[in-house]
Amino acid sequence: MGLKEMFNLAQVSSILVLGVVYVTYVLIGGVVFWKLEGDLGQKDIGRLLSNKEMLLTTYTCLNQEGLEAVAQVVQEASKAGLSLKGNYTTDGFWKFTSSAVFAATVVTTIGYGNMSPLSTAGQIFCVFFALIGIPLNMVVLNRVGKYMLAIDRNISDFLEGKTGRRKCTRFFVHLVSYLCGAALFFVVPMILFQLHEGWTFSQAIYYCFITLSTIGFGDFVADSNPDKEYPEWYSILMACWIFFGLAWLALVINHSIDILERLNSHFKQRWSGKKQEEASGSAEIDNPDTQVEEEDDIKKPPMTH
């Protein structure tokens, strides 16, 4: 096997171009986040240091060590899901409903980070649970996504038979499907989270996308505020929303990947076609036999009968 067969120059060049585009896109994102959040982060640090000095000045019996001890208690209480407001305590994070939602965030690789197993047995079980659950989750989501796609295609085929317009029908069905999915998995949860969590609409839509894309920063987590009483159906609805929303968003992302790959192959074919035309044109010009044959054809008199 020759080097040309092992390393296709066209594929290597396309990989290099995609790599450059990818790195450039990430660096541009880093610059934008740096400009948007950098100054705000410095202001927050300054405000926190000012509040710390004010706290130590107001409560003279509280020194640096005492402040660190209070901060440790607050951090541990937040990690356990306990409320420090008032004289009551909640059940914490590890109820059955919240534990089931945690298991769903493990197998879907969301991983908010607001709760995690602390016992050795729980940590070991989490490892083996994720090893089996993550591939199982991918298989199930793939099947559900294909079923959603099959429903879209069946509706498209039915309407196509009625109208006789293939492209317009498929575009219309996909557009309606995307809009319905966006309303079901983004708009409706956004309103629900605004009511039960007290978030703004921008925070709620941000949380919806961060969750369904499995980014899972953990800065906003539904059903985790220890100062709120949530109904029992809330956690069940959360788990169903995460599962079907992941399947729908994965389908949208797969469609986007398919569109990008088609555009890439289209431009690649056009580029290779132009190069073949240029190569064939230069070969005809540079070939002396072809020029002699053309000159002979011109010099020969027309045939008469």
Short mmCIF file of C-alpha atoms in Angstrom, two decimals:
data_model
loop_
_atom_site.label_atom_id
_atom_site.label_comp_id
_atom_site.label_asym_id
_atom_site.label_seq_id
_atom_site.Cartn_x
_atom_site.Cartn_y
_atom_site.Cartn_z
CA MET A 1 0.00 0.00 0.00
CA GLY A 2 1.51 3.31 -1.10
CA LEU A 3 1.65 6.55 0.78
CA LYS A 4 -1.02 8.05 -1.49
CA GLU A 5 -3.44 5.32 -0.48
CA MET A 6 -2.57 5.57 3.20
CA PHE A 7 -2.79 9.34 3.41
CA ASN A 8 -5.40 10.89 1.17
CA LEU A 9 -4.39 14.50 0.74
CA ALA A 10 -7.97 15.67 0.32
CA GLN A 11 -9.02 14.07 3.62
CA VAL A 12 -5.96 15.37 5.47
CA SER A 13 -6.56 18.89 4.18
CA SER A 14 -10.24 18.79 5.16
CA ILE A 15 -9.30 17.55 8.64
CA LEU A 16 -6.77 20.35 9.01
CA VAL A 17 -9.32 22.94 7.89
CA LEU A 18 -11.92 21.60 10.34
CA GLY A 19 -9.32 21.59 13.09
CA VAL A 20 -8.38 25.20 12.41
CA VAL A 21 -12.05 26.22 12.34
CA TYR A 22 -12.69 24.34 15.60
CA VAL A 23 -9.74 25.87 17.46
CA THR A 24 -10.58 29.34 16.11
CA TYR A 25 -14.20 28.99 17.21
CA VAL A 26 -13.15 27.94 20.74
CA LEU A 27 -10.64 30.79 21.02
CA ILE A 28 -13.23 33.33 19.83
CA GLY A 29 -15.63 32.00 22.47
CA GLY A 30 -12.93 32.33 25.11
CA VAL A 31 -12.28 35.96 24.13
CA VAL A 32 -16.01 36.80 24.21
CA PHE A 33 -16.52 35.20 27.64
CA TRP A 34 -13.37 36.92 28.90
CA LYS A 35 -14.66 40.33 27.80
CA LEU A 36 -18.23 39.76 29.02
CA GLU A 37 -17.51 38.12 32.37
CA GLY A 38 -13.97 39.25 33.30
CA ASP A 39 -14.82 42.75 34.51
CA LEU A 40 -17.95 41.49 36.25
CA GLY A 41 -15.92 38.84 38.06
CA GLN A 42 -13.46 41.43 39.31
CA LYS A 43 -16.33 43.58 40.57
CA ASP A 44 -17.84 40.58 42.38
CA ILE A 45 -14.50 39.82 44.06
CA GLY A 46 -14.19 43.43 45.19
CA ARG A 47 -17.75 43.43 46.52
CA LEU A 48 -17.21 40.18 48.43
CA LEU A 49 -14.01 41.48 50.03
CA SER A 50 -15.84 44.66 51.06
CA ASN A 51 -18.69 42.61 52.57
CA LYS A 52 -16.18 40.47 54.43
CA GLU A 53 -14.55 43.53 56.00
CA MET A 54 -17.96 44.95 56.91
CA LEU A 55 -18.97 41.65 58.50
CA LEU A 56 -15.82 41.48 60.62
CA THR A 57 -16.31 45.12 61.65
CA THR A 58 -19.97 44.64 62.59
CA TYR A 59 -19.51 41.40 64.51
CA THR A 60 -16.41 42.13 66.55
CA CYS A 61 -16.52 38.75 68.28
CA LEU A 62 -16.03 37.06 64.91
CA ASN A 63 -12.41 36.82 63.82
CA GLN A 64 -10.90 35.33 60.67
CA GLU A 65 -10.96 31.79 62.05
CA GLY A 66 -14.58 32.12 63.10
CA LEU A 67 -15.54 33.46 59.70
CA GLU A 68 -13.86 30.48 58.02
CA ALA A 69 -15.72 28.11 60.35
CA VAL A 70 -19.05 29.75 59.48
CA ALA A 71 -18.22 29.53 55.77
CA GLN A 72 -17.42 25.83 56.18
CA VAL A 73 -20.79 25.20 57.84
CA VAL A 74 -22.60 27.09 55.07
CA GLN A 75 -20.73 25.17 52.38
CA GLU A 76 -21.47 21.79 53.95
CA ALA A 77 -25.12 22.70 54.47
CA SER A 78 -25.41 23.74 50.82
CA LYS A 79 -23.75 20.48 49.76
CA ALA A 80 -26.21 18.46 51.85
CA GLY A 81 -29.25 20.46 50.71
CA LEU A 82 -30.10 21.85 54.15
CA SER A 83 -31.60 25.24 54.84
CA LEU A 84 -29.98 27.60 57.35
CA LYS A 85 -32.97 29.94 57.39
CA GLY A 86 -35.17 29.59 60.48
CA ASN A 87 -35.06 26.78 63.05
CA TYR A 88 -36.23 23.95 60.81
CA THR A 89 -34.36 21.46 58.68
CA THR A 90 -35.39 19.73 55.49
CA ASP A 91 -34.83 16.16 54.38
CA GLY A 92 -31.79 17.15 52.33
CA PHE A 93 -30.98 16.06 48.82
CA TRP A 94 -31.08 12.31 49.26
CA LYS A 95 -34.81 11.72 49.13
CA PHE A 96 -36.09 9.05 46.77
CA THR A 97 -37.32 11.50 44.15
CA SER A 98 -34.17 13.64 44.16
CA SER A 99 -32.01 10.49 44.23
CA ALA A 100 -33.82 9.23 41.13
CA VAL A 101 -33.19 12.56 39.38
CA PHE A 102 -29.52 12.32 40.44
CA ALA A 103 -29.33 8.84 38.89
CA ALA A 104 -30.78 10.28 35.69
CA THR A 105 -28.14 13.04 35.64
CA VAL A 106 -25.44 10.37 36.04
CA VAL A 107 -26.48 8.18 33.10
CA THR A 108 -27.15 11.23 30.90
CA THR A 109 -23.70 12.68 31.81
CA ILE A 110 -25.23 16.02 32.86
CA GLY A 111 -23.48 16.01 36.23
CA TYR A 112 -24.60 19.26 37.86
CA GLY A 113 -22.20 18.84 40.78
CA ASN A 114 -24.66 20.15 43.36
CA MET A 115 -24.88 16.69 44.92
CA SER A 116 -22.57 13.69 44.83
CA PRO A 117 -22.10 10.48 46.83
CA LEU A 118 -19.85 10.88 49.87
CA SER A 119 -19.71 7.32 51.18
CA THR A 120 -17.17 4.85 49.78
CA ALA A 121 -19.90 2.38 48.87
CA GLY A 122 -21.89 5.10 47.13
CA GLN A 123 -18.90 6.27 45.11
CA ILE A 124 -17.99 2.73 44.00
CA PHE A 125 -21.61 2.00 43.08
CA CYS A 126 -21.75 5.28 41.10
CA VAL A 127 -18.78 4.14 38.99
CA PHE A 128 -20.32 0.80 38.02
CA PHE A 129 -23.79 2.33 37.69
CA ALA A 130 -22.43 4.88 35.21
CA LEU A 131 -20.40 2.27 33.27
CA ILE A 132 -23.58 0.35 32.49
CA GLY A 133 -26.05 3.22 32.53
CA ILE A 134 -24.31 5.59 30.09
CA PRO A 135 -24.17 3.12 27.14
CA LEU A 136 -27.72 1.99 27.97
CA ASN A 137 -28.90 5.59 27.98
CA MET A 138 -27.25 6.24 24.59
CA VAL A 139 -28.92 3.17 23.06
CA VAL A 140 -32.34 4.11 24.41
CA LEU A 141 -32.02 7.75 23.33
CA ASN A 142 -30.92 6.62 19.88
CA ARG A 143 -33.99 4.40 19.56
CA VAL A 144 -36.32 7.13 20.79
CA GLY A 145 -34.71 9.63 18.40
CA LYS A 146 -35.14 7.24 15.46
CA TYR A 147 -38.78 6.72 16.46
CA MET A 148 -39.33 10.50 16.48
CA LEU A 149 -37.66 10.73 13.08
CA ALA A 150 -39.83 7.89 11.75
CA ILE A 151 -42.96 9.75 12.86
CA ASP A 152 -41.76 12.85 11.00
CA ARG A 153 -41.09 10.81 7.86
CA ASN A 154 -44.46 9.08 8.00
CA ILE A 155 -46.23 12.41 8.30
CA SER A 156 -44.08 13.78 5.46
CA ASP A 157 -44.91 10.79 3.23
CA PHE A 158 -48.62 11.13 3.98
CA LEU A 159 -48.70 14.86 3.21
CA GLU A 160 -46.45 14.33 0.21
CA GLY A 161 -48.97 11.92 -1.25
CA LYS A 162 -51.69 14.49 -0.78
CA THR A 163 -49.82 17.50 -2.12
CA GLY A 164 -47.25 15.99 -4.49
CA ARG A 165 -44.55 18.41 -3.33
CA ARG A 166 -41.65 16.59 -1.73
CA LYS A 167 -39.17 19.28 -0.69
CA CYS A 168 -41.74 21.80 0.51
CA THR A 169 -43.61 19.13 2.47
CA ARG A 170 -40.52 17.77 4.20
CA PHE A 171 -39.29 21.25 5.05
CA PHE A 172 -42.69 22.21 6.46
CA VAL A 173 -42.99 19.03 8.57
CA HIS A 174 -39.46 19.39 9.98
CA LEU A 175 -40.07 23.06 10.75
CA VAL A 176 -43.32 22.32 12.59
CA SER A 177 -41.62 19.46 14.46
CA TYR A 178 -38.77 21.68 15.59
CA LEU A 179 -41.13 24.45 16.68
CA CYS A 180 -43.32 22.02 18.64
CA GLY A 181 -40.25 20.50 20.27
CA ALA A 182 -38.89 23.93 21.18
CA ALA A 183 -42.24 24.87 22.73
CA LEU A 184 -42.56 21.57 24.63
CA PHE A 185 -38.99 21.28 25.91
CA PHE A 186 -38.03 24.95 26.29
CA VAL A 187 -40.99 27.33 26.48
CA VAL A 188 -43.25 25.26 28.77
CA PRO A 189 -40.42 24.29 31.19
CA MET A 190 -39.24 27.90 31.15
CA ILE A 191 -42.63 29.04 32.46
CA LEU A 192 -42.75 26.17 34.97
CA PHE A 193 -39.28 26.95 36.35
CA GLN A 194 -40.10 30.63 36.55
CA LEU A 195 -43.10 29.80 38.73
CA HIS A 196 -41.57 27.14 41.00
CA GLU A 197 -37.93 28.27 41.17
CA GLY A 198 -38.37 32.06 41.01
CA TRP A 199 -35.93 32.39 38.10
CA THR A 200 -36.16 34.97 35.37
CA PHE A 201 -37.11 33.79 31.89
CA SER A 202 -33.55 34.23 30.66
CA GLN A 203 -32.21 32.14 33.57
CA ALA A 204 -34.83 29.45 32.93
CA ILE A 205 -34.13 29.18 29.19
CA TYR A 206 -30.40 29.14 29.97
CA TYR A 207 -30.93 26.28 32.44
CA CYS A 208 -33.04 24.34 29.92
CA PHE A 209 -30.36 24.43 27.25
CA ILE A 210 -27.45 23.76 29.65
CA THR A 211 -29.32 20.72 30.95
CA LEU A 212 -30.55 19.23 27.66
CA SER A 213 -27.17 19.72 26.01
CA THR A 214 -25.63 17.78 28.98
CA ILE A 215 -23.24 20.67 29.73
CA GLY A 216 -24.55 20.86 33.29
CA PHE A 217 -22.69 23.74 34.92
CA GLY A 218 -24.67 23.40 38.15
CA ASP A 219 -25.09 27.13 38.75
CA PHE A 220 -28.85 26.68 38.31
CA VAL A 221 -30.43 23.37 39.38
CA ALA A 222 -34.15 22.80 39.61
CA ASP A 223 -35.71 20.96 42.55
CA SER A 224 -32.69 21.69 44.78
CA ASN A 225 -33.57 24.80 46.80
CA PRO A 226 -33.79 23.74 50.48
CA ASP A 227 -35.92 26.79 51.29
CA LYS A 228 -38.72 25.69 48.94
CA GLU A 229 -41.31 22.94 49.22
CA TYR A 230 -41.70 21.09 45.94
CA PRO A 231 -44.66 18.88 45.05
CA GLU A 232 -43.95 15.17 44.56
CA TRP A 233 -44.83 15.24 40.85
CA TYR A 234 -42.20 17.92 40.25
CA SER A 235 -39.24 15.51 40.34
CA ILE A 236 -41.02 12.94 38.17
CA LEU A 237 -41.83 15.62 35.61
CA MET A 238 -38.19 16.76 35.73
CA ALA A 239 -36.91 13.24 34.96
CA CYS A 240 -39.35 12.82 32.03
CA TRP A 241 -38.44 16.25 30.66
CA ILE A 242 -34.72 15.48 30.82
CA PHE A 243 -35.09 12.12 29.05
CA PHE A 244 -37.37 13.13 26.18
CA GLY A 245 -35.72 16.54 25.86
CA LEU A 246 -32.33 14.88 25.45
CA ALA A 247 -33.72 12.63 22.71
CA TRP A 248 -35.27 15.60 20.88
CA LEU A 249 -32.19 17.81 21.15
CA ALA A 250 -29.95 14.92 20.04
CA LEU A 251 -32.18 14.55 16.97
CA VAL A 252 -31.85 18.28 16.21
CA ILE A 253 -28.07 18.13 16.64
CA ASN A 254 -27.87 15.07 14.37
CA HIS A 255 -29.84 16.94 11.71
CA SER A 256 -27.48 19.90 12.05
CA ILE A 257 -24.46 17.59 11.68
CA ASP A 258 -26.04 16.03 8.59
CA ILE A 259 -26.59 19.48 7.04
CA LEU A 260 -22.97 20.49 7.74
CA GLU A 261 -21.65 17.22 6.27
CA ARG A 262 -23.75 17.69 3.14
CA LEU A 263 -22.46 21.23 2.72
CA ASN A 264 -18.90 19.97 3.23
CA SER A 265 -19.32 17.21 0.62
CA HIS A 266 -20.98 19.66 -1.78
CA PHE A 267 -18.11 22.15 -1.62
CA LYS A 268 -15.59 19.31 -1.77
CA GLN A 269 -17.19 17.95 -4.96
CA ARG A 270 -17.21 21.40 -6.53
CA TRP A 271 -13.56 21.94 -5.60
CA SER A 272 -12.47 18.53 -6.92
CA GLY A 273 -14.55 19.03 -10.08
CA LYS A 274 -12.85 22.33 -10.82
CA LYS A 275 -9.43 20.77 -10.32
CA GLN A 276 -10.31 17.89 -12.67
CA GLU A 277 -11.52 20.34 -15.32
CA GLU A 278 -8.33 22.36 -15.00
CA ALA A 279 -6.22 19.22 -15.19
CA SER A 280 -8.05 17.88 -18.25
CA GLY A 281 -7.85 21.29 -19.95
CA SER A 282 -4.13 21.60 -19.37
CA ALA A 283 -3.60 18.01 -20.57
CA GLU A 284 -5.35 18.74 -23.85
CA ILE A 285 -3.27 21.89 -24.38
CA ASP A 286 0.03 20.23 -23.51
CA ASN A 287 -0.54 17.04 -25.57
CA PRO A 288 1.28 17.44 -28.99
CA ASP A 289 -0.46 14.44 -30.52
CA THR A 290 -3.81 16.05 -29.95
CA GLN A 291 -2.57 19.27 -31.54
CA VAL A 292 -1.26 17.37 -34.62
CA GLU A 293 -4.54 15.51 -35.02
CA GLU A 294 -6.44 18.77 -34.80
CA GLU A 295 -4.12 20.39 -37.41
CA ASP A 296 -4.51 17.36 -39.72
CA ASP A 297 -8.26 17.61 -39.42
CA ILE A 298 -8.08 21.25 -40.39
CA LYS A 299 -5.70 20.62 -43.37
CA LYS A 300 -7.66 17.68 -44.78
CA PRO A 301 -10.09 18.67 -47.52
CA PRO A 302 -13.71 17.77 -47.07
CA MET A 303 -14.74 14.36 -48.37
CA THR A 304 -16.74 14.39 -51.59
CA HIS A 305 -18.85 11.61 -52.95
#
